[in-house]
XYZ file of C-alpha atoms in Angstrom:
102
model
C 126.614 29.415 71.966
C 125.617 28.037 68.625
C 124.904 24.619 70.258
C 122.791 26.295 72.776
C 120.925 28.381 69.870
C 120.262 25.145 67.513
C 118.454 23.292 70.182
C 116.624 26.218 71.717
C 115.450 27.046 68.149
C 114.450 23.498 67.412
C 112.825 23.083 70.753
C 110.613 26.283 70.418
C 108.913 24.478 67.319
C 106.751 21.460 67.198
C 109.881 19.084 66.658
C 108.036 16.157 68.448
C 105.796 15.787 65.066
C 108.627 15.251 62.953
C 111.307 12.280 63.715
C 114.046 14.082 62.006
C 114.262 16.743 64.574
C 114.521 14.188 67.398
C 118.045 13.537 66.220
C 118.760 17.230 65.573
C 117.800 17.748 69.243
C 119.796 14.718 70.817
C 123.031 15.942 68.912
C 122.755 19.471 69.898
C 121.661 18.904 73.631
C 124.075 16.146 74.153
C 127.132 17.966 72.600
C 126.060 21.169 74.493
C 126.068 19.280 77.968
C 129.313 17.616 77.364
C 130.687 21.108 76.242
C 129.551 22.698 79.484
C 131.186 19.675 81.454
C 134.308 20.289 79.536
C 134.319 23.934 80.301
C 133.810 23.454 83.813
C 136.474 20.817 84.131
C 139.045 23.341 82.584
C 137.536 26.100 84.503
C 138.070 24.380 87.878
C 141.479 23.022 86.427
C 140.234 19.485 87.041
C 142.201 18.369 84.184
C 145.555 18.652 86.201
C 144.268 16.334 88.816
C 143.336 13.785 86.456
C 146.808 13.553 84.777
C 146.644 10.139 83.502
C 144.051 10.921 81.020
C 145.501 12.218 77.848
C 143.421 15.423 77.521
C 144.549 16.615 74.074
C 143.642 13.450 72.678
C 140.260 13.187 74.453
C 139.310 16.734 73.129
C 140.570 15.819 69.854
C 138.311 12.768 69.631
C 135.482 14.769 71.123
C 135.735 17.434 68.207
C 136.067 14.865 65.659
C 133.099 13.224 66.763
C 130.840 16.348 67.277
C 132.026 17.554 63.868
C 130.625 14.321 62.177
C 127.210 14.170 63.987
C 126.840 17.846 63.748
C 127.195 17.588 59.888
C 124.433 14.711 59.900
C 122.183 16.933 62.120
C 122.741 20.023 59.766
C 121.916 17.470 56.734
C 118.913 16.117 58.680
C 117.522 19.549 59.855
C 118.141 21.164 56.339
C 116.305 18.430 54.864
C 113.379 18.436 57.125
C 112.832 22.069 56.614
C 109.817 22.907 54.411
C 108.860 26.121 53.369
C 105.199 25.225 53.015
C 104.914 24.584 56.666
C 101.548 25.635 58.006
C 103.090 27.584 60.707
C 105.499 30.189 59.479
C 107.345 30.859 62.758
C 108.214 26.934 62.870
C 109.734 27.425 59.296
C 111.614 30.576 60.466
C 113.090 28.324 63.498
C 114.032 25.480 61.758
C 115.666 27.425 58.909
C 117.814 29.336 61.520
C 118.806 26.104 63.437
C 119.533 24.522 60.288
C 121.835 27.314 59.670
C 123.449 27.538 63.265
C 124.009 23.740 63.148
C 126.306 24.086 60.130
């Protein structure tokens, strides 16, 4: 839910004008889609059909990588928020995205 909130808040701004928000969009959208795929996999119990895959290890690596990349996205997003933005709603959305990505 927070991943959806991050990329929807950033997408609602003029993020294409700032290169830093491209990274935030990539991380949040990529991991949101991957989380949906894992959710559907477990919902349909497909993980039992692919018993040769060590699912606990896959999920541990996924969560470790997601944590590191979300931390970099948080730092990038927080550093790029400027309170002197010419559009106040961009500032509010970017600040909220920064808090949500943490």
